[in-house]
């Protein structure tokens, strides 16, 4: 008898990949990101999204590849600037195109999960202040209503908003994403508006589609103390956890604003206290933090990378146990959990293979301990435009040459396929390691 046994996943587990409209569709010329990309210096490698993966024309081909690789689900987003190119004007041909793509997915036996906002805003909305402006709550709801009326018969899993904390941090704290500001107070205002917009959209979706499953895709990045024995390191880590991970999720979940997002209830929440049917977890890495009195702006926590750990192309630690800890933490909500994103970039494929295997082992460990994980979406299917990193950090199971459009599955696509088809990590895979 070998040392390993098969690690099984629950029946009906969803195995998929995740994408976002702007990163794959190409020529989304009418949104804030396209405009941002045109200024030299904004995208690290000097590229633009351009034709991206040409999904507006070629999505079906890649979905066929995903289905052939044993995947039974796909998470994608719809692009607001295509559907509502000018305020209150709807482009029915864009909605028809999304119906084709989602219909294709269904015919290939893949369950769609649709994200309604994944970082991009129509230019007209951006010009009105986008999420800095309270009016966006109403405008987003009108958009959600239109999309759910058009696509609801084909979709039952909805993510209202992708990673509000990352959107606010990158745009208003780090300032390397549009609108490129450094203004923490406004970052919290943006998150508050997103929390309110989620509550309103949650209601709208359920009014139109009572059986829908609605959540968000929450980016959880655990902050761990460098020296667990040090009360000061623990304090610094817990403050950062509170601000980055907890406030936004708790506010969106319960409709009760959690400091420092604000006091009291989301005004639109009424008497209800639950606004999520599932927890969507995006997990990539964790942060190690030590107390530093000189870092008031970072809540006295200096982030650092420990010696000897494996890093991804962003210089972040590869930390598979982190996904297990996140899943254990989210089990407290007693809701189904989907891993809405998890993945790594690698110019070769060895790191990617190892990353997938190590993270799935941790996911299965949580499941074996009773955590209700229902699906896993690897980020991403085909190399795509990675925001401010441009084309320099390929995450795909499938390699893409952005110039020619040529695709080539990487070995990790086969590893993932083997696991998805077996609905288990087999003993053979574990014995071979990566
Ligand atoms: C997440 C984003 C996704 C992609 C991955 C690498 O934060 O949701 O669009 O950029 O990171």
mmCIF file of N, CA and C in Angstrom, residues 299-420:
data_model
loop_
_atom_site.group_PDB
_atom_site.id
_atom_site.type_symbol
_atom_site.label_atom_id
_atom_site.label_comp_id
_atom_site.label_asym_id
_atom_site.label_seq_id
_atom_site.Cartn_x
_atom_site.Cartn_y
_atom_site.Cartn_z
ATOM 1 N N UNK A 299 -1.603 51.344 9.085
ATOM 2 C CA UNK A 299 -2.127 50.854 10.368
ATOM 3 C C UNK A 299 -1.031 50.160 11.171
ATOM 4 N N UNK A 300 0.170 50.681 11.089
ATOM 5 C CA UNK A 300 1.329 50.205 11.857
ATOM 6 C C UNK A 300 1.754 48.788 11.491
ATOM 7 N N UNK A 301 1.398 48.364 10.295
ATOM 8 C CA UNK A 301 1.809 47.018 9.867
ATOM 9 C C UNK A 301 2.693 47.132 8.642
ATOM 10 N N UNK A 302 3.934 46.645 8.750
ATOM 11 C CA UNK A 302 4.802 46.615 7.575
ATOM 12 C C UNK A 302 4.710 45.226 6.974
ATOM 13 N N UNK A 303 4.404 45.173 5.686
ATOM 14 C CA UNK A 303 4.286 43.877 5.027
ATOM 15 C C UNK A 303 5.662 43.457 4.537
ATOM 16 N N UNK A 304 5.974 42.188 4.667
ATOM 17 C CA UNK A 304 7.269 41.732 4.166
ATOM 18 C C UNK A 304 7.158 40.311 3.657
ATOM 19 N N UNK A 305 8.177 39.927 2.901
ATOM 20 C CA UNK A 305 8.196 38.570 2.365
ATOM 21 C C UNK A 305 9.301 37.815 3.074
ATOM 22 N N UNK A 306 8.946 36.680 3.648
ATOM 23 C CA UNK A 306 9.945 35.910 4.407
ATOM 24 C C UNK A 306 10.960 35.268 3.452
ATOM 25 N N UNK A 307 12.181 35.072 3.965
ATOM 26 C CA UNK A 307 13.223 34.430 3.154
ATOM 27 C C UNK A 307 12.837 32.990 2.851
ATOM 28 N N UNK A 308 13.242 32.553 1.688
ATOM 29 C CA UNK A 308 13.142 31.119 1.381
ATOM 30 C C UNK A 308 11.770 30.658 0.927
ATOM 31 N N UNK A 309 10.793 31.572 0.828
ATOM 32 C CA UNK A 309 9.467 31.111 0.388
ATOM 33 C C UNK A 309 9.391 31.222 -1.134
ATOM 34 N N UNK A 310 8.499 30.420 -1.726
ATOM 35 C CA UNK A 310 8.315 30.497 -3.176
ATOM 36 C C UNK A 310 7.472 31.718 -3.528
ATOM 37 N N UNK A 311 7.868 32.438 -4.578
ATOM 38 C CA UNK A 311 7.131 33.651 -4.978
ATOM 39 C C UNK A 311 6.482 33.456 -6.346
ATOM 40 N N UNK A 312 5.394 34.200 -6.573
ATOM 41 C CA UNK A 312 4.828 34.228 -7.922
ATOM 42 C C UNK A 312 5.446 35.397 -8.702
ATOM 43 N N UNK A 313 4.987 35.630 -9.922
ATOM 44 C CA UNK A 313 5.598 36.693 -10.745
ATOM 45 C C UNK A 313 5.290 38.094 -10.218
ATOM 46 N N UNK A 314 4.358 38.204 -9.274
ATOM 47 C CA UNK A 314 4.070 39.500 -8.653
ATOM 48 C C UNK A 314 4.949 39.713 -7.417
ATOM 49 N N UNK A 315 5.820 38.733 -7.112
ATOM 50 C CA UNK A 315 6.649 38.826 -5.908
ATOM 51 C C UNK A 315 5.878 38.482 -4.647
ATOM 52 N N UNK A 316 4.752 37.795 -4.790
ATOM 53 C CA UNK A 316 3.945 37.411 -3.617
ATOM 54 C C UNK A 316 4.218 35.953 -3.261
ATOM 55 N N UNK A 317 4.012 35.646 -1.978
ATOM 56 C CA UNK A 317 4.298 34.283 -1.513
ATOM 57 C C UNK A 317 3.244 33.289 -2.008
ATOM 58 N N UNK A 318 3.698 32.130 -2.404
ATOM 59 C CA UNK A 318 2.778 31.034 -2.706
ATOM 60 C C UNK A 318 2.497 30.338 -1.375
ATOM 61 N N UNK A 319 1.241 30.364 -0.935
ATOM 62 C CA UNK A 319 0.923 29.897 0.417
ATOM 63 C C UNK A 319 -0.377 29.070 0.393
ATOM 64 N N UNK A 320 -0.245 27.802 -0.005
ATOM 65 C CA UNK A 320 -1.450 26.984 -0.189
ATOM 66 C C UNK A 320 -2.306 26.820 1.079
ATOM 67 N N UNK A 321 -1.702 26.740 2.258
ATOM 68 C CA UNK A 321 -2.512 26.569 3.476
ATOM 69 C C UNK A 321 -3.484 27.725 3.662
ATOM 70 N N UNK A 322 -3.146 28.881 3.063
ATOM 71 C CA UNK A 322 -4.004 30.048 3.221
ATOM 72 C C UNK A 322 -5.421 29.790 2.734
ATOM 73 N N UNK A 323 -5.553 29.015 1.666
ATOM 74 C CA UNK A 323 -6.904 28.796 1.131
ATOM 75 C C UNK A 323 -7.702 27.928 2.115
ATOM 76 N N UNK A 324 -7.015 27.001 2.758
ATOM 77 C CA UNK A 324 -7.678 26.162 3.782
ATOM 78 C C UNK A 324 -8.176 27.042 4.930
ATOM 79 N N UNK A 325 -7.322 27.945 5.406
ATOM 80 C CA UNK A 325 -7.726 28.809 6.527
ATOM 81 C C UNK A 325 -8.907 29.699 6.137
ATOM 82 N N UNK A 326 -8.882 30.212 4.901
ATOM 83 C CA UNK A 326 -10.016 31.047 4.451
ATOM 84 C C UNK A 326 -11.298 30.217 4.436
ATOM 85 N N UNK A 327 -11.216 29.013 3.914
ATOM 86 C CA UNK A 327 -12.429 28.185 3.825
ATOM 87 C C UNK A 327 -12.964 27.869 5.213
ATOM 88 N N UNK A 328 -12.067 27.567 6.143
ATOM 89 C CA UNK A 328 -12.509 27.283 7.522
ATOM 90 C C UNK A 328 -13.182 28.521 8.111
ATOM 91 N N UNK A 329 -12.616 29.695 7.813
ATOM 92 C CA UNK A 329 -13.193 30.927 8.340
ATOM 93 C C UNK A 329 -14.595 31.162 7.761
ATOM 94 N N UNK A 330 -14.746 30.949 6.443
ATOM 95 C CA UNK A 330 -16.043 31.240 5.822
ATOM 96 C C UNK A 330 -17.097 30.169 6.127
ATOM 97 N N UNK A 331 -16.670 29.043 6.660
ATOM 98 C CA UNK A 331 -17.639 28.010 7.041
ATOM 99 C C UNK A 331 -18.621 28.554 8.077
ATOM 100 N N UNK A 332 -18.214 29.582 8.807
ATOM 101 C CA UNK A 332 -19.071 30.129 9.866
ATOM 102 C C UNK A 332 -20.378 30.722 9.323
ATOM 103 N N UNK A 333 -20.417 30.998 8.020
ATOM 104 C CA UNK A 333 -21.647 31.563 7.437
ATOM 105 C C UNK A 333 -22.682 30.493 7.084
ATOM 106 N N UNK A 334 -22.278 29.224 7.134
ATOM 107 C CA UNK A 334 -23.182 28.113 6.795
ATOM 108 C C UNK A 334 -23.849 28.298 5.444
ATOM 109 N N UNK A 335 -23.081 28.741 4.480
ATOM 110 C CA UNK A 335 -23.584 28.905 3.107
ATOM 111 C C UNK A 335 -22.673 28.110 2.185
ATOM 112 N N UNK A 336 -23.209 27.715 1.024
ATOM 113 C CA UNK A 336 -22.307 27.081 0.051
ATOM 114 C C UNK A 336 -21.167 28.030 -0.294
ATOM 115 N N UNK A 337 -19.987 27.481 -0.509
ATOM 116 C CA UNK A 337 -18.827 28.306 -0.868
ATOM 117 C C UNK A 337 -18.347 27.904 -2.265
ATOM 118 N N UNK A 338 -18.126 28.895 -3.093
ATOM 119 C CA UNK A 338 -17.463 28.662 -4.374
ATOM 120 C C UNK A 338 -16.126 29.369 -4.336
ATOM 121 N N UNK A 339 -15.079 28.690 -4.789
ATOM 122 C CA UNK A 339 -13.804 29.388 -4.974
ATOM 123 C C UNK A 339 -13.922 30.018 -6.352
ATOM 124 N N UNK A 340 -14.195 31.321 -6.348
ATOM 125 C CA UNK A 340 -14.510 32.005 -7.599
ATOM 126 C C UNK A 340 -13.241 32.383 -8.370
ATOM 127 N N UNK A 341 -12.083 32.375 -7.697
ATOM 128 C CA UNK A 341 -10.789 32.548 -8.373
ATOM 129 C C UNK A 341 -9.678 31.985 -7.494
ATOM 130 N N UNK A 342 -8.716 31.349 -8.162
ATOM 131 C CA UNK A 342 -7.471 30.928 -7.519
ATOM 132 C C UNK A 342 -6.540 30.562 -8.659
ATOM 133 N N UNK A 343 -5.301 31.060 -8.603
ATOM 134 C CA UNK A 343 -4.424 30.724 -9.717
ATOM 135 C C UNK A 343 -3.088 31.413 -9.586
ATOM 136 N N UNK A 344 -2.217 31.145 -10.552
ATOM 137 C CA UNK A 344 -0.905 31.786 -10.525
ATOM 138 C C UNK A 344 -0.404 32.008 -11.943
ATOM 139 N N UNK A 345 0.524 32.973 -12.060
ATOM 140 C CA UNK A 345 1.104 33.258 -13.376
ATOM 141 C C UNK A 345 2.471 32.595 -13.445
ATOM 142 N N UNK A 346 2.795 32.137 -14.626
ATOM 143 C CA UNK A 346 4.043 31.401 -14.805
ATOM 144 C C UNK A 346 4.365 31.395 -16.299
ATOM 145 N N UNK A 347 5.588 31.786 -16.650
ATOM 146 C CA UNK A 347 5.934 31.741 -18.077
ATOM 147 C C UNK A 347 6.137 30.307 -18.532
ATOM 148 N N UNK A 348 6.639 29.471 -17.641
ATOM 149 C CA UNK A 348 6.708 28.048 -17.943
ATOM 150 C C UNK A 348 5.403 27.440 -17.458
ATOM 151 N N UNK A 349 5.466 26.266 -16.829
ATOM 152 C CA UNK A 349 4.209 25.714 -16.315
ATOM 153 C C UNK A 349 4.415 24.935 -15.029
ATOM 154 N N UNK A 350 5.678 24.755 -14.605
ATOM 155 C CA UNK A 350 5.939 23.938 -13.418
ATOM 156 C C UNK A 350 5.305 24.539 -12.178
ATOM 157 N N UNK A 351 5.474 25.873 -12.057
ATOM 158 C CA UNK A 351 4.912 26.512 -10.860
ATOM 159 C C UNK A 351 3.392 26.418 -10.857
ATOM 160 N N UNK A 352 2.809 26.549 -12.061
ATOM 161 C CA UNK A 352 1.352 26.509 -12.147
ATOM 162 C C UNK A 352 0.826 25.131 -11.748
ATOM 163 N N UNK A 353 1.471 24.101 -12.260
ATOM 164 C CA UNK A 353 1.039 22.727 -11.920
ATOM 165 C C UNK A 353 1.099 22.511 -10.409
ATOM 166 N N UNK A 354 2.227 22.937 -9.844
ATOM 167 C CA UNK A 354 2.419 22.753 -8.403
ATOM 168 C C UNK A 354 1.371 23.557 -7.624
ATOM 169 N N UNK A 355 1.151 24.778 -8.076
ATOM 170 C CA UNK A 355 0.194 25.664 -7.400
ATOM 171 C C UNK A 355 -1.205 25.028 -7.385
ATOM 172 N N UNK A 356 -1.631 24.543 -8.535
ATOM 173 C CA UNK A 356 -2.979 23.964 -8.632
ATOM 174 C C UNK A 356 -3.089 22.765 -7.700
ATOM 175 N N UNK A 357 -2.109 21.881 -7.810
ATOM 176 C CA UNK A 357 -2.185 20.665 -7.005
ATOM 177 C C UNK A 357 -2.170 20.992 -5.502
ATOM 178 N N UNK A 358 -1.243 21.845 -5.102
ATOM 179 C CA UNK A 358 -1.131 22.145 -3.661
ATOM 180 C C UNK A 358 -2.384 22.846 -3.132
ATOM 181 N N UNK A 359 -2.958 23.723 -3.934
ATOM 182 C CA UNK A 359 -4.150 24.424 -3.459
ATOM 183 C C UNK A 359 -5.357 23.492 -3.429
ATOM 184 N N UNK A 360 -5.472 22.629 -4.435
ATOM 185 C CA UNK A 360 -6.620 21.713 -4.421
ATOM 186 C C UNK A 360 -6.525 20.710 -3.274
ATOM 187 N N UNK A 361 -5.313 20.330 -2.917
ATOM 188 C CA UNK A 361 -5.160 19.438 -1.747
ATOM 189 C C UNK A 361 -5.721 20.137 -0.503
ATOM 190 N N UNK A 362 -5.450 21.433 -0.391
ATOM 191 C CA UNK A 362 -5.942 22.185 0.781
ATOM 192 C C UNK A 362 -7.458 22.386 0.719
ATOM 193 N N UNK A 363 -7.981 22.550 -0.482
ATOM 194 C CA UNK A 363 -9.434 22.698 -0.628
ATOM 195 C C UNK A 363 -10.107 21.391 -0.186
ATOM 196 N N UNK A 364 -9.532 20.278 -0.645
ATOM 197 C CA UNK A 364 -10.125 18.983 -0.295
ATOM 198 C C UNK A 364 -10.021 18.736 1.208
ATOM 199 N N UNK A 365 -8.953 19.209 1.805
ATOM 200 C CA UNK A 365 -8.775 19.058 3.259
ATOM 201 C C UNK A 365 -9.930 19.769 3.998
ATOM 202 N N UNK A 366 -10.263 20.966 3.526
ATOM 203 C CA UNK A 366 -11.373 21.701 4.162
ATOM 204 C C UNK A 366 -12.689 20.951 3.946
ATOM 205 N N UNK A 367 -12.884 20.437 2.727
ATOM 206 C CA UNK A 367 -14.128 19.703 2.428
ATOM 207 C C UNK A 367 -14.230 18.470 3.334
ATOM 208 N N UNK A 368 -13.111 17.767 3.477
ATOM 209 C CA UNK A 368 -13.114 16.554 4.311
ATOM 210 C C UNK A 368 -13.473 16.888 5.757
ATOM 211 N N UNK A 369 -13.208 18.130 6.151
ATOM 212 C CA UNK A 369 -13.568 18.555 7.519
ATOM 213 C C UNK A 369 -14.963 19.182 7.566
ATOM 214 N N UNK A 370 -15.708 19.063 6.466
ATOM 215 C CA UNK A 370 -17.109 19.477 6.499
ATOM 216 C C UNK A 370 -17.423 20.858 5.950
ATOM 217 N N UNK A 371 -16.438 21.544 5.392
ATOM 218 C CA UNK A 371 -16.729 22.878 4.837
ATOM 219 C C UNK A 371 -17.478 22.698 3.500
ATOM 220 N N UNK A 372 -18.615 23.404 3.333
ATOM 221 C CA UNK A 372 -19.465 23.139 2.154
ATOM 222 C C UNK A 372 -18.987 23.811 0.870
ATOM 223 N N UNK A 373 -17.830 23.392 0.374
ATOM 224 C CA UNK A 373 -17.309 23.969 -0.877
ATOM 225 C C UNK A 373 -17.990 23.253 -2.042
ATOM 226 N N UNK A 374 -18.562 24.041 -2.966
ATOM 227 C CA UNK A 374 -19.367 23.460 -4.062
ATOM 228 C C UNK A 374 -18.711 23.578 -5.431
ATOM 229 N N UNK A 375 -17.621 24.356 -5.506
ATOM 230 C CA UNK A 375 -17.008 24.496 -6.820
ATOM 231 C C UNK A 375 -15.701 25.255 -6.748
ATOM 232 N N UNK A 376 -14.933 25.118 -7.825
ATOM 233 C CA UNK A 376 -13.610 25.744 -7.895
ATOM 234 C C UNK A 376 -13.417 26.277 -9.307
ATOM 235 N N UNK A 377 -13.069 27.563 -9.411
ATOM 236 C CA UNK A 377 -12.829 28.180 -10.710
ATOM 237 C C UNK A 377 -11.369 28.634 -10.761
ATOM 238 N N UNK A 378 -10.568 27.946 -11.549
ATOM 239 C CA UNK A 378 -9.167 28.356 -11.697
ATOM 240 C C UNK A 378 -9.122 29.668 -12.478
ATOM 241 N N UNK A 379 -8.281 30.609 -12.029
ATOM 242 C CA UNK A 379 -8.022 31.816 -12.820
ATOM 243 C C UNK A 379 -6.747 31.581 -13.607
ATOM 244 N N UNK A 380 -6.787 31.361 -14.891
ATOM 245 C CA UNK A 380 -7.843 31.572 -15.843
ATOM 246 C C UNK A 380 -7.737 30.556 -16.967
ATOM 247 N N UNK A 381 -8.636 30.587 -17.923
ATOM 248 C CA UNK A 381 -8.637 29.577 -18.985
ATOM 249 C C UNK A 381 -7.500 29.813 -19.997
ATOM 250 N N UNK A 382 -7.497 31.003 -20.598
ATOM 251 C CA UNK A 382 -6.519 31.348 -21.644
ATOM 252 C C UNK A 382 -5.769 32.587 -21.155
ATOM 253 N N UNK A 383 -4.468 32.676 -21.385
ATOM 254 C CA UNK A 383 -3.719 33.887 -20.989
ATOM 255 C C UNK A 383 -4.509 35.109 -21.436
ATOM 256 N N UNK A 384 -4.580 36.128 -20.559
ATOM 257 C CA UNK A 384 -5.355 37.310 -20.965
ATOM 258 C C UNK A 384 -4.710 38.577 -20.434
ATOM 259 N N UNK A 385 -5.360 39.703 -20.696
ATOM 260 C CA UNK A 385 -4.811 41.017 -20.358
ATOM 261 C C UNK A 385 -4.930 41.236 -18.851
ATOM 262 N N UNK A 386 -3.781 41.273 -18.166
ATOM 263 C CA UNK A 386 -3.789 41.311 -16.704
ATOM 264 C C UNK A 386 -3.671 42.758 -16.184
ATOM 265 N N UNK A 387 -4.672 43.569 -16.466
ATOM 266 C CA UNK A 387 -4.774 44.927 -15.938
ATOM 267 C C UNK A 387 -3.438 45.676 -16.033
ATOM 268 N N UNK A 388 -2.961 46.276 -14.941
ATOM 269 C CA UNK A 388 -1.754 47.115 -15.024
ATOM 270 C C UNK A 388 -0.484 46.314 -15.349
ATOM 271 N N UNK A 389 -0.559 44.995 -15.271
ATOM 272 C CA UNK A 389 0.613 44.175 -15.637
ATOM 273 C C UNK A 389 0.635 43.897 -17.132
ATOM 274 N N UNK A 390 -0.443 44.208 -17.815
ATOM 275 C CA UNK A 390 -0.488 43.983 -19.258
ATOM 276 C C UNK A 390 -0.456 42.503 -19.598
ATOM 277 N N UNK A 391 0.432 42.144 -20.518
ATOM 278 C CA UNK A 391 0.516 40.742 -20.964
ATOM 279 C C UNK A 391 1.694 40.011 -20.315
ATOM 280 N N UNK A 392 2.265 40.612 -19.248
ATOM 281 C CA UNK A 392 3.526 40.069 -18.723
ATOM 282 C C UNK A 392 3.354 38.974 -17.668
ATOM 283 N N UNK A 393 2.125 38.696 -17.254
ATOM 284 C CA UNK A 393 1.935 37.702 -16.193
ATOM 285 C C UNK A 393 0.860 36.675 -16.618
ATOM 286 N N UNK A 394 1.266 35.694 -17.421
ATOM 287 C CA UNK A 394 0.268 34.752 -17.963
ATOM 288 C C UNK A 394 -0.265 33.766 -16.914
ATOM 289 N N UNK A 395 -1.577 33.751 -16.761
ATOM 290 C CA UNK A 395 -2.238 32.884 -15.781
ATOM 291 C C UNK A 395 -2.916 31.661 -16.414
ATOM 292 N N UNK A 396 -2.931 31.573 -17.761
ATOM 293 C CA UNK A 396 -3.810 30.603 -18.404
ATOM 294 C C UNK A 396 -3.419 29.146 -18.283
ATOM 295 N N UNK A 397 -4.446 28.291 -18.267
ATOM 296 C CA UNK A 397 -4.202 26.858 -18.470
ATOM 297 C C UNK A 397 -3.796 26.651 -19.925
ATOM 298 N N UNK A 398 -4.224 27.630 -20.756
ATOM 299 C CA UNK A 398 -3.923 27.572 -22.178
ATOM 300 C C UNK A 398 -3.058 28.779 -22.539
ATOM 301 N N UNK A 399 -1.946 28.527 -23.191
ATOM 302 C CA UNK A 399 -1.057 29.601 -23.641
ATOM 303 C C UNK A 399 -1.699 30.338 -24.806
ATOM 304 N N UNK A 400 -1.552 31.679 -24.820
ATOM 305 C CA UNK A 400 -2.023 32.464 -25.961
ATOM 306 C C UNK A 400 -0.891 33.335 -26.474
ATOM 307 N N UNK A 401 -0.704 33.327 -27.778
ATOM 308 C CA UNK A 401 0.192 34.308 -28.382
ATOM 309 C C UNK A 401 -0.686 35.502 -28.773
ATOM 310 N N UNK A 402 -0.573 36.629 -28.031
ATOM 311 C CA UNK A 402 -1.515 37.719 -28.280
ATOM 312 C C UNK A 402 -1.387 38.293 -29.692
ATOM 313 N N UNK A 403 -0.194 38.161 -30.306
ATOM 314 C CA UNK A 403 -0.026 38.722 -31.646
ATOM 315 C C UNK A 403 -0.778 37.892 -32.681
ATOM 316 N N UNK A 404 -0.586 36.575 -32.644
ATOM 317 C CA UNK A 404 -1.200 35.742 -33.691
ATOM 318 C C UNK A 404 -2.548 35.166 -33.266
ATOM 319 N N UNK A 405 -2.817 35.153 -31.949
ATOM 320 C CA UNK A 405 -4.069 34.548 -31.476
ATOM 321 C C UNK A 405 -3.958 33.032 -31.327
ATOM 322 N N UNK A 406 -2.763 32.489 -31.585
ATOM 323 C CA UNK A 406 -2.589 31.028 -31.466
ATOM 324 C C UNK A 406 -2.715 30.589 -30.002
ATOM 325 N N UNK A 407 -3.372 29.456 -29.775
ATOM 326 C CA UNK A 407 -3.531 28.880 -28.435
ATOM 327 C C UNK A 407 -2.845 27.528 -28.348
ATOM 328 N N UNK A 408 -2.345 27.203 -27.161
ATOM 329 C CA UNK A 408 -1.736 25.883 -26.933
ATOM 330 C C UNK A 408 -1.951 25.488 -25.482
ATOM 331 N N UNK A 409 -2.678 24.400 -25.231
ATOM 332 C CA UNK A 409 -2.889 24.001 -23.830
ATOM 333 C C UNK A 409 -1.554 23.688 -23.153
ATOM 334 N N UNK A 410 -1.421 24.119 -21.923
ATOM 335 C CA UNK A 410 -0.205 23.802 -21.160
ATOM 336 C C UNK A 410 -0.405 22.472 -20.430
ATOM 337 N N UNK A 411 0.658 21.864 -19.941
ATOM 338 C CA UNK A 411 0.495 20.605 -19.192
ATOM 339 C C UNK A 411 -0.465 20.760 -17.999
ATOM 340 N N UNK A 412 -0.496 21.944 -17.390
ATOM 341 C CA UNK A 412 -1.392 22.130 -16.236
ATOM 342 C C UNK A 412 -2.853 21.960 -16.636
ATOM 343 N N UNK A 413 -3.183 22.250 -17.913
ATOM 344 C CA UNK A 413 -4.565 22.066 -18.374
ATOM 345 C C UNK A 413 -4.919 20.588 -18.284
ATOM 346 N N UNK A 414 -3.955 19.730 -18.613
ATOM 347 C CA UNK A 414 -4.189 18.284 -18.562
ATOM 348 C C UNK A 414 -4.287 17.803 -17.115
ATOM 349 N N UNK A 415 -3.430 18.335 -16.274
ATOM 350 C CA UNK A 415 -3.502 17.954 -14.847
ATOM 351 C C UNK A 415 -4.887 18.312 -14.282
ATOM 352 N N UNK A 416 -5.315 19.539 -14.569
ATOM 353 C CA UNK A 416 -6.614 20.003 -14.065
ATOM 354 C C UNK A 416 -7.746 19.143 -14.647
ATOM 355 N N UNK A 417 -7.608 18.782 -15.923
ATOM 356 C CA UNK A 417 -8.628 17.954 -16.573
ATOM 357 C C UNK A 417 -8.725 16.586 -15.895
ATOM 358 N N UNK A 418 -7.576 16.018 -15.579
ATOM 359 C CA UNK A 418 -7.579 14.691 -14.943
ATOM 360 C C UNK A 418 -8.309 14.741 -13.606
ATOM 361 N N UNK A 419 -8.059 15.812 -12.864
ATOM 362 C CA UNK A 419 -8.693 15.955 -11.550
ATOM 363 C C UNK A 419 -10.195 16.187 -11.731
ATOM 364 N N UNK A 420 -10.562 17.061 -12.677
ATOM 365 C CA UNK A 420 -11.984 17.378 -12.883
ATOM 366 C C UNK A 420 -12.747 16.138 -13.343
#
